[in-house]
Short mmCIF file of N, CA and C in Angstrom, two decimals:
data_model
loop_
_atom_site.label_atom_id
_atom_site.label_comp_id
_atom_site.label_asym_id
_atom_site.label_seq_id
_atom_site.Cartn_x
_atom_site.Cartn_y
_atom_site.Cartn_z
N MET W 1 153.64 105.64 141.77
CA MET W 1 154.31 106.91 141.75
C MET W 1 155.04 107.11 143.05
N ARG W 2 156.29 107.38 142.97
CA ARG W 2 157.10 107.53 144.17
C ARG W 2 157.45 108.98 144.39
N SER W 3 157.28 109.40 145.64
CA SER W 3 157.77 110.70 146.11
C SER W 3 158.58 110.42 147.36
N VAL W 4 159.74 111.02 147.49
CA VAL W 4 160.61 110.76 148.63
C VAL W 4 160.55 111.91 149.62
N ILE W 5 160.35 111.55 150.89
CA ILE W 5 160.31 112.51 151.98
C ILE W 5 161.66 112.42 152.69
N LYS W 6 162.44 113.50 152.64
CA LYS W 6 163.78 113.51 153.21
C LYS W 6 163.80 113.97 154.67
N VAL W 7 162.91 114.89 155.03
CA VAL W 7 162.84 115.40 156.41
C VAL W 7 161.39 115.57 156.80
N SER W 8 161.15 115.64 158.09
CA SER W 8 159.79 115.81 158.59
C SER W 8 159.43 117.28 158.63
N ASN W 9 159.10 117.80 157.48
CA ASN W 9 158.59 119.16 157.35
C ASN W 9 157.09 119.00 157.09
N PRO W 10 156.23 119.34 158.06
CA PRO W 10 154.79 119.08 157.92
C PRO W 10 154.18 119.59 156.61
N GLU W 11 154.57 120.79 156.19
CA GLU W 11 154.02 121.33 154.94
C GLU W 11 154.51 120.52 153.74
N GLY W 12 155.78 120.14 153.77
CA GLY W 12 156.33 119.35 152.67
C GLY W 12 155.72 117.96 152.60
N VAL W 13 155.56 117.31 153.76
CA VAL W 13 154.96 115.97 153.79
C VAL W 13 153.51 116.05 153.31
N LYS W 14 152.80 117.08 153.76
CA LYS W 14 151.40 117.26 153.32
C LYS W 14 151.34 117.44 151.81
N SER W 15 152.24 118.21 151.26
CA SER W 15 152.27 118.43 149.82
C SER W 15 152.49 117.11 149.07
N VAL W 16 153.41 116.30 149.57
CA VAL W 16 153.70 115.00 148.94
C VAL W 16 152.48 114.08 149.01
N VAL W 17 151.91 113.93 150.20
CA VAL W 17 150.77 113.01 150.37
C VAL W 17 149.56 113.51 149.58
N ASP W 18 149.28 114.80 149.64
CA ASP W 18 148.15 115.35 148.88
C ASP W 18 148.33 115.12 147.38
N GLN W 19 149.56 115.31 146.89
CA GLN W 19 149.83 115.08 145.46
C GLN W 19 149.60 113.61 145.09
N GLN W 20 150.04 112.71 145.95
CA GLN W 20 149.83 111.28 145.70
C GLN W 20 148.34 110.98 145.55
N PHE W 21 147.52 111.52 146.45
CA PHE W 21 146.08 111.26 146.39
C PHE W 21 145.42 111.96 145.21
N GLU W 22 145.87 113.15 144.89
CA GLU W 22 145.32 113.88 143.74
C GLU W 22 145.51 113.07 142.46
N ILE W 23 146.71 112.59 142.24
CA ILE W 23 146.99 111.79 141.05
C ILE W 23 146.32 110.42 141.17
N GLY W 24 146.32 109.87 142.37
CA GLY W 24 145.66 108.59 142.61
C GLY W 24 144.18 108.62 142.25
N LYS W 25 143.51 109.71 142.55
CA LYS W 25 142.08 109.83 142.21
C LYS W 25 141.87 109.87 140.70
N ARG W 26 142.81 110.42 139.97
CA ARG W 26 142.71 110.39 138.50
C ARG W 26 142.86 108.96 137.99
N ILE W 27 143.75 108.22 138.62
CA ILE W 27 143.95 106.81 138.24
C ILE W 27 142.69 106.01 138.55
N ILE W 28 142.08 106.26 139.71
CA ILE W 28 140.83 105.59 140.08
C ILE W 28 139.75 105.92 139.05
N ALA W 29 139.65 107.18 138.66
CA ALA W 29 138.64 107.61 137.69
C ALA W 29 138.80 106.90 136.34
N ALA W 30 140.01 106.45 136.05
CA ALA W 30 140.27 105.71 134.81
C ALA W 30 139.98 104.22 134.97
N GLY W 31 139.49 103.82 136.15
CA GLY W 31 139.12 102.43 136.37
C GLY W 31 140.25 101.55 136.88
N LEU W 32 141.32 102.15 137.37
CA LEU W 32 142.47 101.40 137.86
C LEU W 32 142.66 101.62 139.36
N VAL W 33 143.52 100.83 139.95
CA VAL W 33 143.86 100.99 141.37
C VAL W 33 145.25 101.61 141.45
N PRO W 34 145.35 102.80 142.04
CA PRO W 34 146.66 103.44 142.15
C PRO W 34 147.51 102.83 143.26
N ILE W 35 148.81 102.85 143.05
CA ILE W 35 149.76 102.48 144.10
C ILE W 35 150.43 103.78 144.53
N LEU W 36 150.06 104.27 145.70
CA LEU W 36 150.59 105.52 146.22
C LEU W 36 151.85 105.22 147.01
N GLU W 37 152.90 106.01 146.79
CA GLU W 37 154.21 105.68 147.34
C GLU W 37 154.92 106.91 147.92
N PRO W 38 154.44 107.39 149.07
CA PRO W 38 155.18 108.46 149.74
C PRO W 38 156.27 107.83 150.61
N GLU W 39 157.47 107.73 150.07
CA GLU W 39 158.57 107.02 150.73
C GLU W 39 159.33 107.94 151.68
N VAL W 40 159.44 107.52 152.94
CA VAL W 40 160.25 108.26 153.91
C VAL W 40 161.67 107.71 153.82
N ASP W 41 162.63 108.58 153.58
CA ASP W 41 164.04 108.19 153.45
C ASP W 41 164.52 107.55 154.76
N ILE W 42 165.07 106.34 154.67
CA ILE W 42 165.51 105.64 155.89
C ILE W 42 166.69 106.33 156.56
N ASN W 43 167.37 107.19 155.83
CA ASN W 43 168.52 107.90 156.40
C ASN W 43 168.17 109.27 156.96
N SER W 44 166.90 109.61 156.95
CA SER W 44 166.46 110.90 157.47
C SER W 44 166.71 110.98 158.97
N SER W 45 167.25 112.10 159.41
CA SER W 45 167.49 112.30 160.85
C SER W 45 166.17 112.48 161.60
N THR W 46 165.09 112.70 160.85
CA THR W 46 163.76 112.87 161.47
C THR W 46 162.80 111.79 160.98
N LYS W 47 163.32 110.58 160.70
CA LYS W 47 162.50 109.52 160.12
C LYS W 47 161.28 109.18 160.96
N GLY W 48 161.44 108.98 162.26
CA GLY W 48 160.31 108.63 163.11
C GLY W 48 159.22 109.68 163.07
N LYS W 49 159.62 110.92 163.14
CA LYS W 49 158.67 112.04 163.07
C LYS W 49 158.01 112.10 161.69
N ALA W 50 158.79 111.86 160.64
CA ALA W 50 158.25 111.85 159.28
C ALA W 50 157.27 110.70 159.10
N ASP W 51 157.57 109.53 159.67
CA ASP W 51 156.65 108.39 159.63
C ASP W 51 155.31 108.77 160.26
N ARG W 52 155.36 109.41 161.43
CA ARG W 52 154.12 109.80 162.13
C ARG W 52 153.33 110.82 161.32
N CYS W 53 154.01 111.79 160.78
CA CYS W 53 153.35 112.82 159.97
C CYS W 53 152.72 112.18 158.73
N CYS W 54 153.46 111.30 158.10
CA CYS W 54 152.97 110.62 156.90
C CYS W 54 151.72 109.81 157.23
N LEU W 55 151.73 109.06 158.31
CA LEU W 55 150.56 108.27 158.71
C LEU W 55 149.35 109.16 158.94
N ASP W 56 149.53 110.24 159.68
CA ASP W 56 148.41 111.15 159.96
C ASP W 56 147.79 111.67 158.67
N LEU W 57 148.64 112.07 157.74
CA LEU W 57 148.14 112.63 156.48
C LEU W 57 147.56 111.56 155.56
N LEU W 58 148.14 110.36 155.59
CA LEU W 58 147.56 109.26 154.82
C LEU W 58 146.15 108.97 155.31
N MET W 59 145.99 108.86 156.63
CA MET W 59 144.68 108.54 157.18
C MET W 59 143.67 109.64 156.91
N GLU W 60 144.10 110.88 156.99
CA GLU W 60 143.21 112.01 156.67
C GLU W 60 142.69 111.89 155.24
N ASN W 61 143.57 111.57 154.32
CA ASN W 61 143.18 111.43 152.91
C ASN W 61 142.38 110.16 152.66
N ILE W 62 142.76 109.06 153.29
CA ILE W 62 142.03 107.80 153.11
C ILE W 62 140.59 107.96 153.59
N LYS W 63 140.41 108.61 154.72
CA LYS W 63 139.06 108.81 155.26
C LYS W 63 138.20 109.68 154.35
N GLY W 64 138.84 110.45 153.46
CA GLY W 64 138.11 111.29 152.52
C GLY W 64 137.71 110.58 151.23
N LEU W 65 138.10 109.32 151.08
CA LEU W 65 137.75 108.56 149.88
C LEU W 65 136.33 108.03 149.99
N ASP W 66 135.65 107.92 148.84
CA ASP W 66 134.36 107.24 148.80
C ASP W 66 134.60 105.76 149.02
N SER W 67 133.58 105.04 149.45
CA SER W 67 133.75 103.61 149.74
C SER W 67 134.17 102.81 148.51
N SER W 68 133.87 103.30 147.32
CA SER W 68 134.24 102.58 146.10
C SER W 68 135.67 102.89 145.64
N GLN W 69 136.31 103.86 146.25
CA GLN W 69 137.66 104.26 145.83
C GLN W 69 138.70 103.46 146.61
N LYS W 70 139.37 102.55 145.92
CA LYS W 70 140.35 101.66 146.54
C LYS W 70 141.76 102.07 146.12
N ILE W 71 142.69 101.93 147.05
CA ILE W 71 144.09 102.26 146.78
C ILE W 71 145.00 101.17 147.33
N MET W 72 146.24 101.19 146.88
CA MET W 72 147.32 100.41 147.48
C MET W 72 148.36 101.41 147.95
N LEU W 73 149.10 101.04 148.98
CA LEU W 73 150.16 101.89 149.50
C LEU W 73 151.48 101.13 149.46
N LYS W 74 152.53 101.83 149.08
CA LYS W 74 153.88 101.28 149.07
C LYS W 74 154.70 102.21 149.95
N LEU W 75 155.06 101.73 151.16
CA LEU W 75 155.63 102.60 152.19
C LEU W 75 156.96 102.09 152.71
N SER W 76 157.76 103.01 153.20
CA SER W 76 159.02 102.65 153.86
C SER W 76 158.71 101.86 155.12
N LEU W 77 159.60 100.95 155.45
CA LEU W 77 159.44 100.23 156.71
C LEU W 77 159.56 101.23 157.86
N PRO W 78 158.56 101.27 158.73
CA PRO W 78 158.58 102.26 159.81
C PRO W 78 159.52 101.86 160.95
N ASP W 79 159.91 102.86 161.75
CA ASP W 79 160.73 102.59 162.93
C ASP W 79 159.90 101.93 164.03
N GLN W 80 158.63 102.29 164.12
CA GLN W 80 157.74 101.75 165.15
C GLN W 80 156.98 100.55 164.57
N ASN W 81 156.98 99.43 165.29
CA ASN W 81 156.29 98.23 164.84
C ASN W 81 154.80 98.50 164.65
N ASN W 82 154.24 97.96 163.57
CA ASN W 82 152.82 98.07 163.24
C ASN W 82 152.33 99.51 163.11
N HIS W 83 153.23 100.40 162.79
CA HIS W 83 152.91 101.82 162.67
C HIS W 83 151.79 102.08 161.67
N TYR W 84 151.79 101.36 160.56
CA TYR W 84 150.80 101.60 159.52
C TYR W 84 149.57 100.70 159.64
N ALA W 85 149.34 100.10 160.80
CA ALA W 85 148.16 99.26 161.01
C ALA W 85 146.85 99.96 160.67
N PRO W 86 146.68 101.25 161.02
CA PRO W 86 145.42 101.90 160.64
C PRO W 86 145.17 101.91 159.13
N CYS W 87 146.22 102.03 158.35
CA CYS W 87 146.08 101.98 156.89
C CYS W 87 145.73 100.56 156.45
N ILE W 88 146.44 99.59 156.99
CA ILE W 88 146.24 98.19 156.64
C ILE W 88 144.81 97.76 156.92
N GLU W 89 144.25 98.24 158.01
CA GLU W 89 142.91 97.84 158.44
C GLU W 89 141.79 98.62 157.75
N HIS W 90 142.10 99.68 157.04
CA HIS W 90 141.06 100.51 156.44
C HIS W 90 140.46 99.83 155.20
N PRO W 91 139.13 99.84 155.07
CA PRO W 91 138.49 99.15 153.94
C PRO W 91 138.81 99.73 152.56
N ASN W 92 139.28 100.95 152.47
CA ASN W 92 139.63 101.53 151.17
C ASN W 92 141.03 101.12 150.72
N VAL W 93 141.79 100.49 151.61
CA VAL W 93 143.17 100.11 151.29
C VAL W 93 143.20 98.61 151.00
N ILE W 94 143.51 98.29 149.75
CA ILE W 94 143.55 96.89 149.33
C ILE W 94 144.77 96.18 149.91
N ARG W 95 145.92 96.86 149.89
CA ARG W 95 147.16 96.24 150.36
C ARG W 95 148.16 97.33 150.71
N VAL W 96 148.99 97.04 151.71
CA VAL W 96 150.11 97.90 152.05
C VAL W 96 151.37 97.07 151.87
N VAL W 97 152.24 97.52 150.98
CA VAL W 97 153.50 96.82 150.75
C VAL W 97 154.65 97.67 151.25
N ALA W 98 155.71 96.99 151.64
CA ALA W 98 156.86 97.66 152.26
C ALA W 98 158.03 97.73 151.30
N LEU W 99 158.64 98.89 151.25
CA LEU W 99 159.89 99.09 150.51
C LEU W 99 161.06 98.69 151.40
N SER W 100 162.05 98.02 150.84
CA SER W 100 163.25 97.73 151.64
C SER W 100 164.02 99.02 151.88
N GLY W 101 163.89 99.98 150.99
CA GLY W 101 164.36 101.34 151.19
C GLY W 101 165.84 101.56 151.39
N GLY W 102 166.65 100.56 151.12
CA GLY W 102 168.08 100.72 151.34
C GLY W 102 168.60 99.90 152.51
N TYR W 103 167.68 99.31 153.29
CA TYR W 103 168.12 98.39 154.34
C TYR W 103 168.67 97.13 153.68
N SER W 104 169.58 96.45 154.35
CA SER W 104 170.02 95.15 153.86
C SER W 104 168.80 94.23 153.87
N ARG W 105 168.85 93.15 153.10
CA ARG W 105 167.74 92.21 153.08
C ARG W 105 167.46 91.67 154.47
N GLU W 106 168.51 91.36 155.22
CA GLU W 106 168.34 90.82 156.57
C GLU W 106 167.61 91.82 157.47
N GLU W 107 168.02 93.08 157.43
CA GLU W 107 167.38 94.12 158.24
C GLU W 107 165.95 94.39 157.76
N ALA W 108 165.76 94.44 156.44
CA ALA W 108 164.42 94.67 155.89
C ALA W 108 163.48 93.54 156.29
N ASN W 109 163.94 92.29 156.20
CA ASN W 109 163.11 91.16 156.60
C ASN W 109 162.77 91.23 158.09
N ALA W 110 163.74 91.57 158.92
CA ALA W 110 163.49 91.67 160.37
C ALA W 110 162.45 92.75 160.65
N ARG W 111 162.59 93.90 160.02
CA ARG W 111 161.62 94.99 160.22
C ARG W 111 160.25 94.60 159.69
N LEU W 112 160.21 93.98 158.52
CA LEU W 112 158.94 93.57 157.94
C LEU W 112 158.21 92.57 158.83
N SER W 113 158.94 91.62 159.40
CA SER W 113 158.31 90.60 160.24
C SER W 113 157.69 91.19 161.50
N ARG W 114 158.09 92.41 161.87
CA ARG W 114 157.51 93.09 163.04
C ARG W 114 156.35 94.01 162.66
N ASN W 115 155.92 93.95 161.41
CA ASN W 115 154.83 94.80 160.93
C ASN W 115 153.75 93.93 160.29
N GLN W 116 152.81 93.49 161.12
CA GLN W 116 151.77 92.58 160.67
C GLN W 116 150.92 93.20 159.56
N GLY W 117 150.68 92.39 158.54
CA GLY W 117 149.81 92.81 157.45
C GLY W 117 150.53 93.50 156.31
N MET W 118 151.80 93.84 156.49
CA MET W 118 152.58 94.42 155.38
C MET W 118 153.22 93.28 154.59
N THR W 119 153.32 93.48 153.29
CA THR W 119 153.93 92.51 152.40
C THR W 119 155.15 93.14 151.75
N ALA W 120 156.15 92.34 151.47
CA ALA W 120 157.40 92.86 150.89
C ALA W 120 157.22 93.31 149.45
N SER W 121 157.88 94.39 149.13
CA SER W 121 158.07 94.85 147.75
C SER W 121 159.56 95.22 147.66
N PHE W 122 160.39 94.19 147.75
CA PHE W 122 161.83 94.37 147.93
C PHE W 122 162.61 94.09 146.65
N SER W 123 162.49 94.89 145.63
CA SER W 123 163.21 94.61 144.39
C SER W 123 164.72 94.67 144.58
N ARG W 124 165.22 95.67 145.30
CA ARG W 124 166.66 95.78 145.52
C ARG W 124 167.15 94.67 146.43
N ALA W 125 166.43 94.43 147.51
CA ALA W 125 166.84 93.38 148.46
C ALA W 125 166.76 92.00 147.82
N LEU W 126 165.86 91.83 146.85
CA LEU W 126 165.73 90.55 146.17
C LEU W 126 167.00 90.19 145.41
N THR W 127 167.66 91.18 144.85
CA THR W 127 168.85 90.91 144.03
C THR W 127 170.15 90.92 144.84
N GLU W 128 170.06 91.24 146.12
CA GLU W 128 171.27 91.28 146.97
C GLU W 128 171.94 89.91 146.97
N GLY W 129 173.21 89.88 146.68
CA GLY W 129 173.97 88.64 146.70
C GLY W 129 173.97 87.88 145.39
N LEU W 130 173.26 88.37 144.39
CA LEU W 130 173.25 87.72 143.08
C LEU W 130 174.28 88.38 142.18
N SER W 131 174.95 87.58 141.35
CA SER W 131 175.92 88.16 140.42
C SER W 131 176.01 87.31 139.16
N ALA W 132 176.46 87.96 138.10
CA ALA W 132 176.62 87.29 136.81
C ALA W 132 177.71 86.22 136.87
N GLY W 133 178.62 86.31 137.83
CA GLY W 133 179.71 85.36 137.95
C GLY W 133 179.33 84.05 138.62
N GLN W 134 178.11 83.95 139.10
CA GLN W 134 177.68 82.71 139.77
C GLN W 134 177.29 81.67 138.73
N THR W 135 177.46 80.41 139.10
CA THR W 135 176.95 79.33 138.25
C THR W 135 175.43 79.37 138.31
N ASP W 136 174.78 78.70 137.37
CA ASP W 136 173.32 78.64 137.41
C ASP W 136 172.83 78.08 138.73
N SER W 137 173.50 77.05 139.20
CA SER W 137 173.11 76.41 140.46
C SER W 137 173.27 77.38 141.64
N GLU W 138 174.40 78.07 141.71
CA GLU W 138 174.63 79.04 142.80
C GLU W 138 173.60 80.17 142.74
N PHE W 139 173.37 80.67 141.54
CA PHE W 139 172.41 81.76 141.35
C PHE W 139 171.01 81.32 141.79
N ASN W 140 170.58 80.16 141.30
CA ASN W 140 169.24 79.66 141.64
C ASN W 140 169.09 79.38 143.12
N GLN W 141 170.13 78.82 143.74
CA GLN W 141 170.08 78.53 145.17
C GLN W 141 169.98 79.83 145.97
N LYS W 142 170.77 80.83 145.61
CA LYS W 142 170.73 82.11 146.30
C LYS W 142 169.37 82.78 146.12
N LEU W 143 168.86 82.77 144.90
CA LEU W 143 167.56 83.38 144.62
C LEU W 143 166.45 82.65 145.38
N ASP W 144 166.48 81.33 145.40
CA ASP W 144 165.48 80.56 146.14
C ASP W 144 165.50 80.89 147.63
N SER W 145 166.69 80.94 148.22
CA SER W 145 166.77 81.24 149.66
C SER W 145 166.34 82.67 149.95
N THR W 146 166.65 83.58 149.03
CA THR W 146 166.23 84.98 149.19
C THR W 146 164.72 85.09 149.14
N ILE W 147 164.11 84.47 148.14
CA ILE W 147 162.65 84.50 148.01
C ILE W 147 162.00 83.92 149.25
N ASP W 148 162.53 82.80 149.74
CA ASP W 148 161.96 82.18 150.94
C ASP W 148 162.07 83.10 152.15
N SER W 149 163.21 83.75 152.33
CA SER W 149 163.38 84.62 153.50
C SER W 149 162.43 85.82 153.44
N ILE W 150 162.25 86.38 152.26
CA ILE W 150 161.33 87.52 152.11
C ILE W 150 159.89 87.05 152.30
N PHE W 151 159.55 85.88 151.76
CA PHE W 151 158.21 85.33 151.95
C PHE W 151 157.92 85.11 153.43
N GLN W 152 158.87 84.51 154.15
CA GLN W 152 158.67 84.25 155.58
C GLN W 152 158.44 85.56 156.35
N ALA W 153 159.16 86.60 156.00
CA ALA W 153 158.97 87.90 156.67
C ALA W 153 157.63 88.52 156.32
N SER W 154 157.10 88.20 155.14
CA SER W 154 155.84 88.79 154.68
C SER W 154 154.60 88.13 155.26
N ILE W 155 154.72 86.94 155.79
CA ILE W 155 153.51 86.22 156.22
C ILE W 155 153.16 86.45 157.68
N THR W 156 153.68 87.50 158.27
CA THR W 156 153.34 87.80 159.66
C THR W 156 151.98 88.44 159.75
#
């Protein structure tokens, strides 16, 4: 479930994060693992502040989970390296994946490689440079090199 945070309004960010966890707990109760996705808009003039607010509220909610309640997080690439490390290291968090969020694949890979423990979830960046006009060979070569570059950025 994706919710987009456009500006760092503490009440608004809290509402988004709380809603993600509220619905996430229903998903857990059904025996599944929720993927919570409070996405901070990369074009926000207050992105860094929104990242910090989001982290604080994520950790507050994560710490309120029972030890058996596991979640995954799908987050925007932060401006500060390793910003989401507390989430990555928490035992209730199975995985933290990064959204390319509108960055070019090159920029998304560079940012991802500076965030240890985050894995790519780059659907848009994956298709960058692919087109129906390419030959099968060109398409496959481009896709292979794209997958390799995203993989390399993810293994930090």
